[in-house]
């Protein structure tokens, strides 16, 4: 190919590449875009639906995750007061490396797996290790002293 992704033919045109990349911090009037890879895992490049069941931010309505859903939490997902997240038996929740689920006071998470249909919270990494993702955190209004 004569042109790379940025529309220039070689690294000698580095200035042209830099001109095409906007820095959100210096151009705050522009929308910030987060890139999330929509592959099943780092080595399994089976495409997944990029719009369905990708979770981050504040959950704004009561939600149910089912076993047939392809669920990826890619940053902090917060369950605020008055909102319930139900995770059905057999669901597999894949967590990106920076992901965690935070349940605030009054928020509810219900996850009742069975012996034959457990609910799995797993790292999206190909070789998962302890600490790959942040976990599930329950916050308190007034933590004990």
PDB file of C-alpha atoms in Angstrom, residues 73-140:
ATOM      1  CA  UNK A  73     -17.335  -4.316  31.163  1.00  0.00           C
ATOM      2  CA  UNK A  74     -14.580  -2.069  29.872  1.00  0.00           C
ATOM      3  CA  UNK A  75     -14.259   0.533  32.614  1.00  0.00           C
ATOM      4  CA  UNK A  76     -15.962   1.351  35.916  1.00  0.00           C
ATOM      5  CA  UNK A  77     -19.643   0.415  35.882  1.00  0.00           C
ATOM      6  CA  UNK A  78     -21.560   2.032  38.752  1.00  0.00           C
ATOM      7  CA  UNK A  79     -24.897   0.787  40.059  1.00  0.00           C
ATOM      8  CA  UNK A  80     -26.458   3.783  41.848  1.00  0.00           C
ATOM      9  CA  UNK A  81     -29.238   3.928  44.423  1.00  0.00           C
ATOM     10  CA  UNK A  82     -32.567   2.690  43.083  1.00  0.00           C
ATOM     11  CA  UNK A  83     -31.049   0.668  40.233  1.00  0.00           C
ATOM     12  CA  UNK A  84     -30.794  -3.124  40.107  1.00  0.00           C
ATOM     13  CA  UNK A  85     -28.490  -5.284  37.963  1.00  0.00           C
ATOM     14  CA  UNK A  86     -29.625  -8.906  37.727  1.00  0.00           C
ATOM     15  CA  UNK A  87     -27.202 -11.446  36.287  1.00  0.00           C
ATOM     16  CA  UNK A  88     -28.876 -14.711  35.297  1.00  0.00           C
ATOM     17  CA  UNK A  89     -27.352 -18.185  35.722  1.00  0.00           C
ATOM     18  CA  UNK A  90     -24.860 -19.090  32.995  1.00  0.00           C
ATOM     19  CA  UNK A  91     -23.860 -15.514  32.210  1.00  0.00           C
ATOM     20  CA  UNK A  92     -20.206 -14.843  31.449  1.00  0.00           C
ATOM     21  CA  UNK A  93     -19.084 -11.310  32.293  1.00  0.00           C
ATOM     22  CA  UNK A  94     -15.776 -10.434  30.631  1.00  0.00           C
ATOM     23  CA  UNK A  95     -13.837  -7.682  32.366  1.00  0.00           C
ATOM     24  CA  UNK A  96     -11.252  -5.443  30.700  1.00  0.00           C
ATOM     25  CA  UNK A  97      -8.061  -4.811  32.698  1.00  0.00           C
ATOM     26  CA  UNK A  98      -9.252  -1.476  34.150  1.00  0.00           C
ATOM     27  CA  UNK A  99     -12.833  -2.587  34.743  1.00  0.00           C
ATOM     28  CA  UNK A 100     -14.704  -2.879  38.002  1.00  0.00           C
ATOM     29  CA  UNK A 101     -18.302  -2.822  39.181  1.00  0.00           C
ATOM     30  CA  UNK A 102     -19.192  -0.403  41.983  1.00  0.00           C
ATOM     31  CA  UNK A 103     -22.460  -0.881  43.862  1.00  0.00           C
ATOM     32  CA  UNK A 104     -23.423   2.327  45.658  1.00  0.00           C
ATOM     33  CA  UNK A 105     -25.691   2.432  48.742  1.00  0.00           C
ATOM     34  CA  UNK A 106     -29.226   1.629  47.585  1.00  0.00           C
ATOM     35  CA  UNK A 107     -27.958  -0.017  44.386  1.00  0.00           C
ATOM     36  CA  UNK A 108     -28.525  -3.755  44.003  1.00  0.00           C
ATOM     37  CA  UNK A 109     -26.668  -6.531  42.209  1.00  0.00           C
ATOM     38  CA  UNK A 110     -28.336  -9.948  42.085  1.00  0.00           C
ATOM     39  CA  UNK A 111     -26.175 -12.785  40.762  1.00  0.00           C
ATOM     40  CA  UNK A 112     -27.471 -16.257  41.596  1.00  0.00           C
ATOM     41  CA  UNK A 113     -25.777 -18.942  39.588  1.00  0.00           C
ATOM     42  CA  UNK A 114     -26.321 -22.663  39.975  1.00  0.00           C
ATOM     43  CA  UNK A 115     -23.941 -25.628  40.104  1.00  0.00           C
ATOM     44  CA  UNK A 116     -24.807 -26.473  36.496  1.00  0.00           C
ATOM     45  CA  UNK A 117     -25.010 -22.838  35.313  1.00  0.00           C
ATOM     46  CA  UNK A 118     -22.538 -20.730  37.274  1.00  0.00           C
ATOM     47  CA  UNK A 119     -22.091 -17.022  36.682  1.00  0.00           C
ATOM     48  CA  UNK A 120     -18.522 -16.270  35.676  1.00  0.00           C
ATOM     49  CA  UNK A 121     -16.661 -12.990  36.079  1.00  0.00           C
ATOM     50  CA  UNK A 122     -13.489 -13.400  34.028  1.00  0.00           C
ATOM     51  CA  UNK A 123     -10.675 -11.299  32.661  1.00  0.00           C
ATOM     52  CA  UNK A 124     -10.789 -10.681  28.939  1.00  0.00           C
ATOM     53  CA  UNK A 125      -7.025 -11.388  28.858  1.00  0.00           C
ATOM     54  CA  UNK A 126      -5.909 -14.560  27.104  1.00  0.00           C
ATOM     55  CA  UNK A 127      -3.838 -15.623  30.102  1.00  0.00           C
ATOM     56  CA  UNK A 128      -5.905 -14.405  33.064  1.00  0.00           C
ATOM     57  CA  UNK A 129      -4.132 -13.697  36.351  1.00  0.00           C
ATOM     58  CA  UNK A 130      -5.243 -12.521  39.743  1.00  0.00           C
ATOM     59  CA  UNK A 131      -5.638  -8.767  39.698  1.00  0.00           C
ATOM     60  CA  UNK A 132      -6.386  -8.521  35.959  1.00  0.00           C
ATOM     61  CA  UNK A 133      -9.514  -6.501  36.713  1.00  0.00           C
ATOM     62  CA  UNK A 134     -10.689  -4.352  39.589  1.00  0.00           C
ATOM     63  CA  UNK A 135     -13.412  -6.512  41.122  1.00  0.00           C
ATOM     64  CA  UNK A 136     -16.848  -5.791  42.547  1.00  0.00           C
ATOM     65  CA  UNK A 137     -16.933  -3.079  45.198  1.00  0.00           C
ATOM     66  CA  UNK A 138     -19.731  -2.234  47.611  1.00  0.00           C
ATOM     67  CA  UNK A 139     -19.518   1.329  48.914  1.00  0.00           C
ATOM     68  CA  UNK A 140     -20.946   2.738  52.148  1.00  0.00           C
TER      69      UNK A 140
END
